[in-house]
Tab-separated table of C-alpha atoms and ligand atoms in Angstrom:
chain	number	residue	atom	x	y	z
A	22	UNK	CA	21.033	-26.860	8.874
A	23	UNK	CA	20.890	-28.974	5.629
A	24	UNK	CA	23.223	-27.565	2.899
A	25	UNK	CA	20.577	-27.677	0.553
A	26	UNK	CA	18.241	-25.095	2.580
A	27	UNK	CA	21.424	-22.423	2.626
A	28	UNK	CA	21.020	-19.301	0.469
A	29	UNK	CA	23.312	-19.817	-2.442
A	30	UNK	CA	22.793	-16.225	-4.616
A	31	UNK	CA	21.192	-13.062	-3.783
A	32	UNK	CA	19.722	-10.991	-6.859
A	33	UNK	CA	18.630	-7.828	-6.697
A	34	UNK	CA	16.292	-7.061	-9.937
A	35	UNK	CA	15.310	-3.876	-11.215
A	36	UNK	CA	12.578	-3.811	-13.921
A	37	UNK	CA	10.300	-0.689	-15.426
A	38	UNK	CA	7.383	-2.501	-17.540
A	39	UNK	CA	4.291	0.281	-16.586
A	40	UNK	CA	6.799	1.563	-13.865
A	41	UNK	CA	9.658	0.932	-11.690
A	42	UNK	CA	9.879	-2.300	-9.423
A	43	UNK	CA	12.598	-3.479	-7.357
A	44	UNK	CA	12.391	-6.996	-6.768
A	45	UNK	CA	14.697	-9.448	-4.843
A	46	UNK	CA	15.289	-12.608	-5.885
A	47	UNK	CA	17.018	-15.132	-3.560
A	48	UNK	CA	17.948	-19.030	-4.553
A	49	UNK	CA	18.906	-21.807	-2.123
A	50	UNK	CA	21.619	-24.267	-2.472
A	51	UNK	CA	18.693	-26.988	-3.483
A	52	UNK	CA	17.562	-23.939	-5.972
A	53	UNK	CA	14.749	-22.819	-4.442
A	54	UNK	CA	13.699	-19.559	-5.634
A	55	UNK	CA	11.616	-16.670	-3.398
A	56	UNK	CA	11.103	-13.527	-4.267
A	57	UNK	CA	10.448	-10.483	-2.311
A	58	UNK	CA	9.402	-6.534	-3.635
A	59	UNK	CA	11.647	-4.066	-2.505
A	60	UNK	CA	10.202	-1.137	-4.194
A	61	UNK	CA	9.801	2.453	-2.623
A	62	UNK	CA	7.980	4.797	-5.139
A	63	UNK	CA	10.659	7.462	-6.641
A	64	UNK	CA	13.207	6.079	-4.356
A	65	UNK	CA	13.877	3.093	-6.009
A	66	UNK	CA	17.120	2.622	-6.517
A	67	UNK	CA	18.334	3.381	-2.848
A	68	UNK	CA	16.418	0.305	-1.667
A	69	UNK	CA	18.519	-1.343	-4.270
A	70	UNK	CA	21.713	-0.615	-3.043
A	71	UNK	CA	20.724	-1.301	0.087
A	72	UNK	CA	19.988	-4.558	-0.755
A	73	UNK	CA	23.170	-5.244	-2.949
A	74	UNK	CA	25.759	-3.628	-1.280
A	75	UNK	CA	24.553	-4.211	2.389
A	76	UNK	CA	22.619	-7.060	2.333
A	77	UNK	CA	23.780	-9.679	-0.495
A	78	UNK	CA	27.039	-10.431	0.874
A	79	UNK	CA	25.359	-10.840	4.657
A	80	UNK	CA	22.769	-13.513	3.293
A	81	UNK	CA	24.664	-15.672	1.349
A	82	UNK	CA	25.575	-19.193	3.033
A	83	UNK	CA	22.830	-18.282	5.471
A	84	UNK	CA	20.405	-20.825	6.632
A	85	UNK	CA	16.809	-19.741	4.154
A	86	UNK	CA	14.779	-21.275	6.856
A	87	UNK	CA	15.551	-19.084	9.671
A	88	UNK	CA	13.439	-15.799	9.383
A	89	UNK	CA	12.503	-14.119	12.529
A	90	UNK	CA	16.569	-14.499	12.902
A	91	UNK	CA	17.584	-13.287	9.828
A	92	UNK	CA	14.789	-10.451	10.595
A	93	UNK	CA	16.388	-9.371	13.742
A	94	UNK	CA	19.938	-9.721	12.401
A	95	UNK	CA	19.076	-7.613	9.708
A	96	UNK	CA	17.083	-4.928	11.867
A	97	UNK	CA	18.880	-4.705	15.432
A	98	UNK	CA	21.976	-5.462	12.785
A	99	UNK	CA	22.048	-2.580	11.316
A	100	UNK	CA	22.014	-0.308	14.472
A	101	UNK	CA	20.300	2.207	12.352
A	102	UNK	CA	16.773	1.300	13.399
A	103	UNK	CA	13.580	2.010	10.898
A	104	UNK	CA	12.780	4.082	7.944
A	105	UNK	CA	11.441	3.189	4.493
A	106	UNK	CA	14.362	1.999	3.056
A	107	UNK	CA	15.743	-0.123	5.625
A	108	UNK	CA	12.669	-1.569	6.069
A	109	UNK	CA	11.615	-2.227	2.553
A	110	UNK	CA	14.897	-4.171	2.337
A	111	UNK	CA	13.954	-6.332	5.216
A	112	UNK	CA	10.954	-6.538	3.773
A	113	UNK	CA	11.637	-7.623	0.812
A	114	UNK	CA	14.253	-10.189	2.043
A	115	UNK	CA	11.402	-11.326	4.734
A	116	UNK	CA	9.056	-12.309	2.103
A	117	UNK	CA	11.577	-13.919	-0.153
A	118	UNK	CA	12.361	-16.379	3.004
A	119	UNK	CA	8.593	-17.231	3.446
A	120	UNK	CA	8.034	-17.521	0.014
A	121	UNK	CA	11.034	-20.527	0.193
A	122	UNK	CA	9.571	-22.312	3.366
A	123	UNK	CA	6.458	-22.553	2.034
A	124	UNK	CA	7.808	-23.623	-1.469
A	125	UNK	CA	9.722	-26.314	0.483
A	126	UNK	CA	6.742	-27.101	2.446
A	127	UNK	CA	4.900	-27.558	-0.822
A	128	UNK	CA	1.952	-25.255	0.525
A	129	UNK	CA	0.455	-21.882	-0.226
A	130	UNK	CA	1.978	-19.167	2.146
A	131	UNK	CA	-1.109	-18.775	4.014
A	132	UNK	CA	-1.359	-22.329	5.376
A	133	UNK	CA	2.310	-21.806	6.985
A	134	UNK	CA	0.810	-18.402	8.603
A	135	UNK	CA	-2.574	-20.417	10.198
A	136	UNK	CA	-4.798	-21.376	7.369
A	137	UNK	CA	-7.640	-19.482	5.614
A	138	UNK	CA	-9.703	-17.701	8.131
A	139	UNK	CA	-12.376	-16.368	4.945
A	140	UNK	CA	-13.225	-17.479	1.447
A	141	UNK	CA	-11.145	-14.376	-0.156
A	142	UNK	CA	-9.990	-11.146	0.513
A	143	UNK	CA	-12.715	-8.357	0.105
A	144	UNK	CA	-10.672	-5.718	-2.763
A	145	UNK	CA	-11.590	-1.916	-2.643
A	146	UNK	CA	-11.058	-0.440	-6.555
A	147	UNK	CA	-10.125	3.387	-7.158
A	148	UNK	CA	-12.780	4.943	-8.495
A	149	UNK	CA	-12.634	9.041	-9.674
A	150	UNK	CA	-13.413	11.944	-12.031
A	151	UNK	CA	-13.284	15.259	-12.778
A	152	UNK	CA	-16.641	15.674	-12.252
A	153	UNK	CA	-19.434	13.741	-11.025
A	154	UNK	CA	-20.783	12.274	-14.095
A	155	UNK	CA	-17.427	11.061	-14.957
A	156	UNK	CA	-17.210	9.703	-10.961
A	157	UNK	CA	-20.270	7.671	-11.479
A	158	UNK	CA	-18.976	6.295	-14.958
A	159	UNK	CA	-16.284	5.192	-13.193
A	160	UNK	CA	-17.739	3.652	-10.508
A	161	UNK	CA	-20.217	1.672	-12.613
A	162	UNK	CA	-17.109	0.278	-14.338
A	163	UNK	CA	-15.419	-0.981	-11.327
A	164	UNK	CA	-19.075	-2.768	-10.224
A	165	UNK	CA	-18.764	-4.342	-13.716
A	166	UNK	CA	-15.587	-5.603	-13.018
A	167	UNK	CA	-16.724	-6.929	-10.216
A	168	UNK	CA	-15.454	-4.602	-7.055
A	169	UNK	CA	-17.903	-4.626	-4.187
A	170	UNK	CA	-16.399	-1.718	-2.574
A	171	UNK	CA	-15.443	1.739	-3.594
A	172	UNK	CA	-12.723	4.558	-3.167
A	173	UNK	CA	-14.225	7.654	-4.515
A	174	UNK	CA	-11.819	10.526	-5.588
A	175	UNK	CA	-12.094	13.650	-7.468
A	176	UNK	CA	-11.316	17.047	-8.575
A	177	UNK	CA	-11.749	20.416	-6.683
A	178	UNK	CA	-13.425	23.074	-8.385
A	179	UNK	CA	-10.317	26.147	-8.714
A	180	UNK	CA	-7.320	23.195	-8.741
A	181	UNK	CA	-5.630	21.769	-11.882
A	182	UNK	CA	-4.875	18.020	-10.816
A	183	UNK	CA	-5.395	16.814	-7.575
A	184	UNK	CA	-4.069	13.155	-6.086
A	185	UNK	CA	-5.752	10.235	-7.108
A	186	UNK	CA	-8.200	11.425	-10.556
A	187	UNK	CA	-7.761	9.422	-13.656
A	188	UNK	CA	-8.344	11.287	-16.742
A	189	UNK	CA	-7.340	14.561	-15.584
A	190	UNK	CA	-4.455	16.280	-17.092
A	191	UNK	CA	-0.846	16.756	-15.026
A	192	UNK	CA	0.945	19.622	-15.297
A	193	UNK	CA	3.389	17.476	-17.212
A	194	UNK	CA	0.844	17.338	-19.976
A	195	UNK	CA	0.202	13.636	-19.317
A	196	UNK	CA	-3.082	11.683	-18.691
A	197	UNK	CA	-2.549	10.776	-14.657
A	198	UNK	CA	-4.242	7.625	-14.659
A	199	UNK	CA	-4.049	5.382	-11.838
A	200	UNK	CA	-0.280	6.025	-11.773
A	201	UNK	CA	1.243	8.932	-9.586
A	202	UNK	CA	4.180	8.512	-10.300
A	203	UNK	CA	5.464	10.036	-13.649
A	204	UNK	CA	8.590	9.134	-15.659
A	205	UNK	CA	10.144	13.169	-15.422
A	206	UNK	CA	13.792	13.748	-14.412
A	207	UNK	CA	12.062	16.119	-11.751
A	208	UNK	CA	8.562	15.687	-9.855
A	209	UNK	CA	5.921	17.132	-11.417
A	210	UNK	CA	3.821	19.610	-9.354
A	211	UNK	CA	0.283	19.754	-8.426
A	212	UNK	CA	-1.719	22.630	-6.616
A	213	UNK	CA	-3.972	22.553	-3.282
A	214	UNK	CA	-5.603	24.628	-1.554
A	215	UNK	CA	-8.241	22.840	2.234
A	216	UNK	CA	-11.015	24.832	1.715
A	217	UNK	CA	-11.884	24.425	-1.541
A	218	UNK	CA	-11.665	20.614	-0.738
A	219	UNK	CA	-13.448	20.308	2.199
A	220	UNK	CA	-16.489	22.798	0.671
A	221	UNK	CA	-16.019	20.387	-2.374
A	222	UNK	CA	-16.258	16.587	-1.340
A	223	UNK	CA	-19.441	16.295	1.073
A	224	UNK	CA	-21.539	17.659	-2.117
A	225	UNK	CA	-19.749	14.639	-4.027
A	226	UNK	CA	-20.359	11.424	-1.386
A	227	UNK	CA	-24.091	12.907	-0.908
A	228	UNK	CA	-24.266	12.495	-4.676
A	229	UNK	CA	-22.829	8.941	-5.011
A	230	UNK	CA	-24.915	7.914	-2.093
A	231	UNK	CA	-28.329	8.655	-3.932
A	232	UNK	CA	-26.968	7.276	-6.832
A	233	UNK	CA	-25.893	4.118	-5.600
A	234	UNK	CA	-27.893	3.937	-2.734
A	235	UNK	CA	-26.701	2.826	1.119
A	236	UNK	CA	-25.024	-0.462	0.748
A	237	UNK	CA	-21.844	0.260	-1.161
A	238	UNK	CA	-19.019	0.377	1.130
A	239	UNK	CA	-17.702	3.766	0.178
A	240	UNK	CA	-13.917	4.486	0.775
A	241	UNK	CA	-11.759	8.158	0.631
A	242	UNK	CA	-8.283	9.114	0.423
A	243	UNK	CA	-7.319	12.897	2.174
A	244	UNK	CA	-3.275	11.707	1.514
A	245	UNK	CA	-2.260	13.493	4.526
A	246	UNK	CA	-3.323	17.090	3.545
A	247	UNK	CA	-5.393	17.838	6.763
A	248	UNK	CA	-4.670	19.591	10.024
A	249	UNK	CA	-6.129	17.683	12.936
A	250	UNK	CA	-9.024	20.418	13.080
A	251	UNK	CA	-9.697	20.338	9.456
A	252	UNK	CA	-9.937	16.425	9.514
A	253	UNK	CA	-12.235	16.622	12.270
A	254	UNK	CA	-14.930	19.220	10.181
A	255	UNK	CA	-14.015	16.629	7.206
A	256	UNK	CA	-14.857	13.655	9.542
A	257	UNK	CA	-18.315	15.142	10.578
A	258	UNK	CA	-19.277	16.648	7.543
A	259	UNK	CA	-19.254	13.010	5.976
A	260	UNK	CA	-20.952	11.097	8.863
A	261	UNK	CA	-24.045	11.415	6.773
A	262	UNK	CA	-22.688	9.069	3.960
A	263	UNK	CA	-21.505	6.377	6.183
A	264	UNK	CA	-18.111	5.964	4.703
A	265	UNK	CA	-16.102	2.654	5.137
A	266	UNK	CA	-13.171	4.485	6.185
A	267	UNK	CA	-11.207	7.975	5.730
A	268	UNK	CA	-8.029	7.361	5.292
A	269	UNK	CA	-4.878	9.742	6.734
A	270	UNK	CA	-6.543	12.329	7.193
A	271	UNK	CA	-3.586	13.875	8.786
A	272	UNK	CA	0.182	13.388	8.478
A	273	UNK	CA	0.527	11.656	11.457
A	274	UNK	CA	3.824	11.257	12.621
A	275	UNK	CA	2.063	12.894	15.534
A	276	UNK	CA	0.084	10.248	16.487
A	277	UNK	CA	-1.527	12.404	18.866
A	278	UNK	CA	-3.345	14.871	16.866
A	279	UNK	CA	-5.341	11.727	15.457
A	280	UNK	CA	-7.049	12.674	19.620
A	281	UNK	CA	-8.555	15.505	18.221
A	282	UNK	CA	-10.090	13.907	15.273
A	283	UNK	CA	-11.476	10.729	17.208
A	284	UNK	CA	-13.338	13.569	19.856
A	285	UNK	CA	-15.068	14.877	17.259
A	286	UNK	CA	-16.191	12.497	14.286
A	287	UNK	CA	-17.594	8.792	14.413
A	288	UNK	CA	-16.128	8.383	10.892
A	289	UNK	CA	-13.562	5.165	10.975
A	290	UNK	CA	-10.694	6.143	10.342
A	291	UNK	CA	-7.450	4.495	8.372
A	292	UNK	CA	-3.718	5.426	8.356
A	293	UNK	CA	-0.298	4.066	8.090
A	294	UNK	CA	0.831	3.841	4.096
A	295	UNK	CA	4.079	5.897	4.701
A	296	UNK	CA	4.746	4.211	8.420
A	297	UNK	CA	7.155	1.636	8.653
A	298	UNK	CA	7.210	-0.369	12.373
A	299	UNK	CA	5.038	-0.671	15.039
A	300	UNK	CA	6.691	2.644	16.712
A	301	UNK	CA	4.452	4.271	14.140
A	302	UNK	CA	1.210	2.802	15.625
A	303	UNK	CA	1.914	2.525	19.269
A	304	UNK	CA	-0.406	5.728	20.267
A	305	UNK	CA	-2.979	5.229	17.897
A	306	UNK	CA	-3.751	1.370	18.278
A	307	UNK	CA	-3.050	1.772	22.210
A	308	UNK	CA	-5.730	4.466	22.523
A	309	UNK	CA	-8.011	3.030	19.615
A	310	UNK	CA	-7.509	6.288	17.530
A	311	UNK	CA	-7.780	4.767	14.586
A	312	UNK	CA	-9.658	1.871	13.237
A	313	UNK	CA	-7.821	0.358	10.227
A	314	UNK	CA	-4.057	-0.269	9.899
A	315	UNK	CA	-2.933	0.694	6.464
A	316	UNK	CA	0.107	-0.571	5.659
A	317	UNK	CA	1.762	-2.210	3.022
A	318	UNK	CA	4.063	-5.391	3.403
A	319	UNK	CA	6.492	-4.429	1.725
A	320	UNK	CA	7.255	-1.103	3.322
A	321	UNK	CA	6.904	-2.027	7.138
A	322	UNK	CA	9.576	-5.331	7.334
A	323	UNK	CA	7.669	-7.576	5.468
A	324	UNK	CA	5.304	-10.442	6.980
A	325	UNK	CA	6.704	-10.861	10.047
A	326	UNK	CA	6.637	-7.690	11.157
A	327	UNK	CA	2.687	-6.606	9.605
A	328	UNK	CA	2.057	-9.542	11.529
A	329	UNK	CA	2.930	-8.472	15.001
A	330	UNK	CA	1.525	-4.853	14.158
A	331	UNK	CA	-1.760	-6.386	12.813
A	332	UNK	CA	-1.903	-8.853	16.043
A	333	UNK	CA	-0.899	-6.010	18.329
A	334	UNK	CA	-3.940	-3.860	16.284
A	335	UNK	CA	-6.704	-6.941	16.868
A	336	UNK	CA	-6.380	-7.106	20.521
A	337	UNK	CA	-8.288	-3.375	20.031
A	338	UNK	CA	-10.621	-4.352	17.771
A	339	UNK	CA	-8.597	-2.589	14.697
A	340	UNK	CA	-8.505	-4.044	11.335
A	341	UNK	CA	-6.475	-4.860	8.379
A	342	UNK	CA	-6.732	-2.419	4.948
A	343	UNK	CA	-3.400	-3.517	3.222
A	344	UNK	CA	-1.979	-0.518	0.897
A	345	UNK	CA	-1.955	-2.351	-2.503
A	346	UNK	CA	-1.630	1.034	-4.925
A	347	UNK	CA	0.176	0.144	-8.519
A	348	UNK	CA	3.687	0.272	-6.795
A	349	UNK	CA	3.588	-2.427	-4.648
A	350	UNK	CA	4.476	-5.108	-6.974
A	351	UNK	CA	3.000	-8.449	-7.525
A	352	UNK	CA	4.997	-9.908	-5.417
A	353	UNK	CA	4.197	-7.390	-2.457
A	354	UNK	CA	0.522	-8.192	-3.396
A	355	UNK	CA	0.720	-11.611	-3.112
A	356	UNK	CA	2.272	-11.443	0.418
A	357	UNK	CA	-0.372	-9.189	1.163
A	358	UNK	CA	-3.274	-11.384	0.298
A	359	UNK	CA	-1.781	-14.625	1.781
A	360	UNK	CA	-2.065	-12.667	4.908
A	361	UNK	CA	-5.283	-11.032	4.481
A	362	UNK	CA	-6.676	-14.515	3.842
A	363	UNK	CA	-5.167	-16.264	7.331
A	364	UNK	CA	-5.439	-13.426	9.767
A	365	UNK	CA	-8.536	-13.493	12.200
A	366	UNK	CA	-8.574	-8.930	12.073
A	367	UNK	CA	-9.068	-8.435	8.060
A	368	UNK	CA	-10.649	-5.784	7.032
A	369	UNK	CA	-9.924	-4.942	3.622
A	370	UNK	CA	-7.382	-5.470	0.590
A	371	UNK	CA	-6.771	-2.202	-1.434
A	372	UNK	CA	-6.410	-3.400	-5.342
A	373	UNK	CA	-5.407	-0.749	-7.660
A	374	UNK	CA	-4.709	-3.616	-10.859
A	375	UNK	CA	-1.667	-3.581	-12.535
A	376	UNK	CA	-1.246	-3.081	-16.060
A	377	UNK	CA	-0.723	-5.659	-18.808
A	378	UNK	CA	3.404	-5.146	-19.340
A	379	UNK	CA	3.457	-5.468	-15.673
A	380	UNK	CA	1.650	-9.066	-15.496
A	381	UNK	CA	3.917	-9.844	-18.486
A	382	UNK	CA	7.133	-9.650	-15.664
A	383	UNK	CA	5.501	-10.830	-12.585
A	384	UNK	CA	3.188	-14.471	-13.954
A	385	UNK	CA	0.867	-14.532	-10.890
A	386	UNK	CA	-1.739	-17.296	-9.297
A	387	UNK	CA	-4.173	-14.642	-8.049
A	388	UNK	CA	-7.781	-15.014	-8.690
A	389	UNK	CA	-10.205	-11.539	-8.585
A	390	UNK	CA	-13.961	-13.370	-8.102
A	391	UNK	CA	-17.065	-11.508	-6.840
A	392	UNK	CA	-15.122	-8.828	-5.325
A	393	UNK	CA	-13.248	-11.133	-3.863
A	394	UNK	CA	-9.120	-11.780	-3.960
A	395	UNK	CA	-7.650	-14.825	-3.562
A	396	UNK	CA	-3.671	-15.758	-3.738
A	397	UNK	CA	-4.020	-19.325	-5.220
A	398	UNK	CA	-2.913	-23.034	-3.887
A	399	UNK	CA	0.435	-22.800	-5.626
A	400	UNK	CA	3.370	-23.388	-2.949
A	401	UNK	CA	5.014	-20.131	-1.624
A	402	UNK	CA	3.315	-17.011	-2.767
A	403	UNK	CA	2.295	-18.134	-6.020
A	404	UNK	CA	4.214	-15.846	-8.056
A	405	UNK	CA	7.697	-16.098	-10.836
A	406	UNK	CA	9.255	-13.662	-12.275
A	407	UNK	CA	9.860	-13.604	-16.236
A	408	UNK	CA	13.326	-12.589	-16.617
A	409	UNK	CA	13.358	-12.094	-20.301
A	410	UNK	CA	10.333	-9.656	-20.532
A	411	UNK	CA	11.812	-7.853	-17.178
A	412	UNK	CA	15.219	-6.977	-19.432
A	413	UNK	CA	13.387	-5.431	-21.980
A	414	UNK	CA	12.403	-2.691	-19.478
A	415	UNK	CA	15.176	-0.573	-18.381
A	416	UNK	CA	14.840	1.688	-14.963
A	417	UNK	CA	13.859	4.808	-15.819
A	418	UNK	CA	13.363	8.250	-13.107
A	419	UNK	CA	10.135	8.491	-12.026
A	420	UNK	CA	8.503	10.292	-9.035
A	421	UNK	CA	5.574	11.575	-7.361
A	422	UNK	CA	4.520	14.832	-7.616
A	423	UNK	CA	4.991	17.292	-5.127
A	424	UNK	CA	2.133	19.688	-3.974
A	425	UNK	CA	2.146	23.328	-3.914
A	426	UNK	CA	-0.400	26.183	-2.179
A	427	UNK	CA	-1.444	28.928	-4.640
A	428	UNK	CA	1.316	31.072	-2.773
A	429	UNK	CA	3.415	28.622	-3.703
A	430	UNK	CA	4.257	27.246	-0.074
A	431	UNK	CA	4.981	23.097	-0.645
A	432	UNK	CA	2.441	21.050	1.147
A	433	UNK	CA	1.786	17.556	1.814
A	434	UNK	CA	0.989	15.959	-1.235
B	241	LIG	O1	-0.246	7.668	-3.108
B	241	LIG	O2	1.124	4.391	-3.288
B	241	LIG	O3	-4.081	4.737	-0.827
B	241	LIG	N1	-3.286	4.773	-1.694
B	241	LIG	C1	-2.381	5.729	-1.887
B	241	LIG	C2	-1.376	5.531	-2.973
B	241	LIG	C3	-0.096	6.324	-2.733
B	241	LIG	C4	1.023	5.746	-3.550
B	241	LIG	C5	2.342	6.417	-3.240
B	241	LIG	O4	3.401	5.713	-3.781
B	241	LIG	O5	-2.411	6.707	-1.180
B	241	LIG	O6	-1.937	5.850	-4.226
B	242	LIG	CO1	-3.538	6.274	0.595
């Protein structure tokens, strides 16, 4: 090892602009900077200590070039295998070492991880409304801006806010937005009840689809709420409308259930947002029971380890659909698209937009173009972090809401 390539500090930075981002910033002894996201949405600050308390003092002095080692050290390391917040904080120190060699290298990520296999990334927007006019206003504005593909949410007749609506009102009194999380000392709580849903959202997909005709890729969320049987009606019952994907449609930590909802629909289907390794997947890529893998970089190990999963995924014909909701940061973004752009299996980049404040922290290289994303030709990932705008926003408690039945039984939100 050169001197120069050894990690000399280890930040870990915590910032709260339109919300809460954990960020880790590592310099090498030639001062070298790469930066990895280490946030996990209403659990930031564990990921945190993880990082300083655990991880700092084990990096420093540590060769920067030497990932898939420092990735095993850090995983088999720990003996306590998996979860989200171990594996955000490998994550976020995985990225922050690729980010370096290709900054070194003087060379966008995605040339170190086998050149661009497309001209961009195709991005899916989050369209919604309370009600179907309001729906199609707001999927006209995302074809403005330029989206070429479309995940349609929206209320259920009988419920007062239900995941994923913009506009509607939270039982906090605030406007949702495209943000889930909300800045209360407690979560917030929403209501749910299956069967008003699944009588409710056929109605609204046969609506879009005669308004904007067959071509639109057409995307949809059912954030884990289903029972295997209930996914399977839901599956059918929107085989007319030819979606692009429905995504968990069941918890799925059994991975078996996802059986009965392959035997019965020809809907594609998309999960993995909460998973974290390829233990999460091994049923359901081995038997081809689903057809999209939907994690995030930053919450399964970072590059390396998406990698492998996505590689593992291709060998079945199963594609890439990248979570990229509001809190993955920038940084976890820009990983994301690096390797959506050099991977053979894409399939599509979720791209929620951050806000303004947000962009202020994180100065990026991306470029949005005909529906198209593309991470830039800086070296690394082709993004720096602001520190003076990032101290001006202090961490504050946010979380996600939690979901309740009319009898008041919690249920998956
Ligand atoms: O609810 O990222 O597909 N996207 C999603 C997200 C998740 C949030 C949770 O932190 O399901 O909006
Ligand atoms: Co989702």
């Amino acid at each position: 090892m050169t001197t120069g390539t050894a990690i000399r500090t280890v930040e870990v930075l915590v910032t709260s602009p339109d919300r809460n981002f954990v960020t880790l910033r590592l310099t090498t002894e030639d001062g070298v900077v790469g930066l990895g996201d280490a946030t996990l949405n209403g659990r930031e600050l564990s990921v945190a200590s993880y990082l300083k308390d655990h991880v700092a003092p084990l990096l420093v002095g540590r060769d920067a070039h030497r990932i898939e080692d420092t990735w095993q050290y850090l995983y088999r390391g720990a003996y306590w295998r998996r979860g989200p917040v171990t594996m955000a904080a490998i994550a976020a120190v995985d990225v922050a070492l690729w980010d370096i060699k290709a900054k070194i290298a003087g060379l966008p990520l995605y040339q170190l991880l086998g050149g661009a296999s497309r001209t961009g990334a195709l991005a899916y927007g989050h369209a919604s409304g309370r009600d179907v006019p309001e729906l199609f206003d707001s999927i006209r504005h995302h074809l403005d801006e330029g989206f070429r593909a479309i995940r349609v949410q929206t209320s259920v007749p009988g419920l007062d806010a239900v995941y994923g609506v913009a506009a509607q009102r939270t039982s906090t009194g605030a406007r949702y937005d495209y943000e889930p999380a909300q800045r209360t000392v407690v979560p917030a709580e929403e209501d749910w009840d299956t069967r008003s849903y699944l009588r409710h959202v056929p109605g609204v997909f046969e609506a879009v689809r005669n308004e904007f005709g067959p071509e639109l890729p057409l995307l949809h969320d059912g954030h884990h709420r289903m029972t295997p049987i209930q996914a399977a009606k839901l599956g059918k019952a929107l085989e007319p409308y030819d979606l692009f994907w429905l995504e968990d449609c069941t918890p799925a930590e059994n991975q078996e259930a996802l059986r009965l909802v392959r035997r019965h629909t020809t809907t594609p289907l998309a999960i993995g947002e909460v998973f974290n390794t390829v233990w999460d997947y091994q049923t359901l890529v081995r038997e081809q029971l689903i057809d999209y893998v939907r994690s995030a970089v930053t919450h399964t190990g970072g590059i390396t380890a998406l990698r492998k999963i996505l590689d593992f995924a291709a060998q079945y014909q199963i594609k890439s659909g990248i979570h990229g909701p509001t809190d993955i940061s920038p940084v976890g973004m820009a990983a994301a698209l690096h390797l959506d752009l050099a991977i053979h299996n894409f399939g599509i980049q979720e791209y929620m937009q951050h806000g303004a404040r947000t962009n202020e922290v994180f100065q990026q290289t991306f470029t949005f173009t005909d529906g198209l994303l593309h991470p830039g030709e800086q070296p690394g990932l082709g993004v720096t972090y602001d520190d003076a705008a990032a101290d001006t926003y202090e961490y504050q408690p946010a979380y996600l809401p939690v979901n309740r039945l009319k009898d008041g039984t919690v249920h998956d939100w």
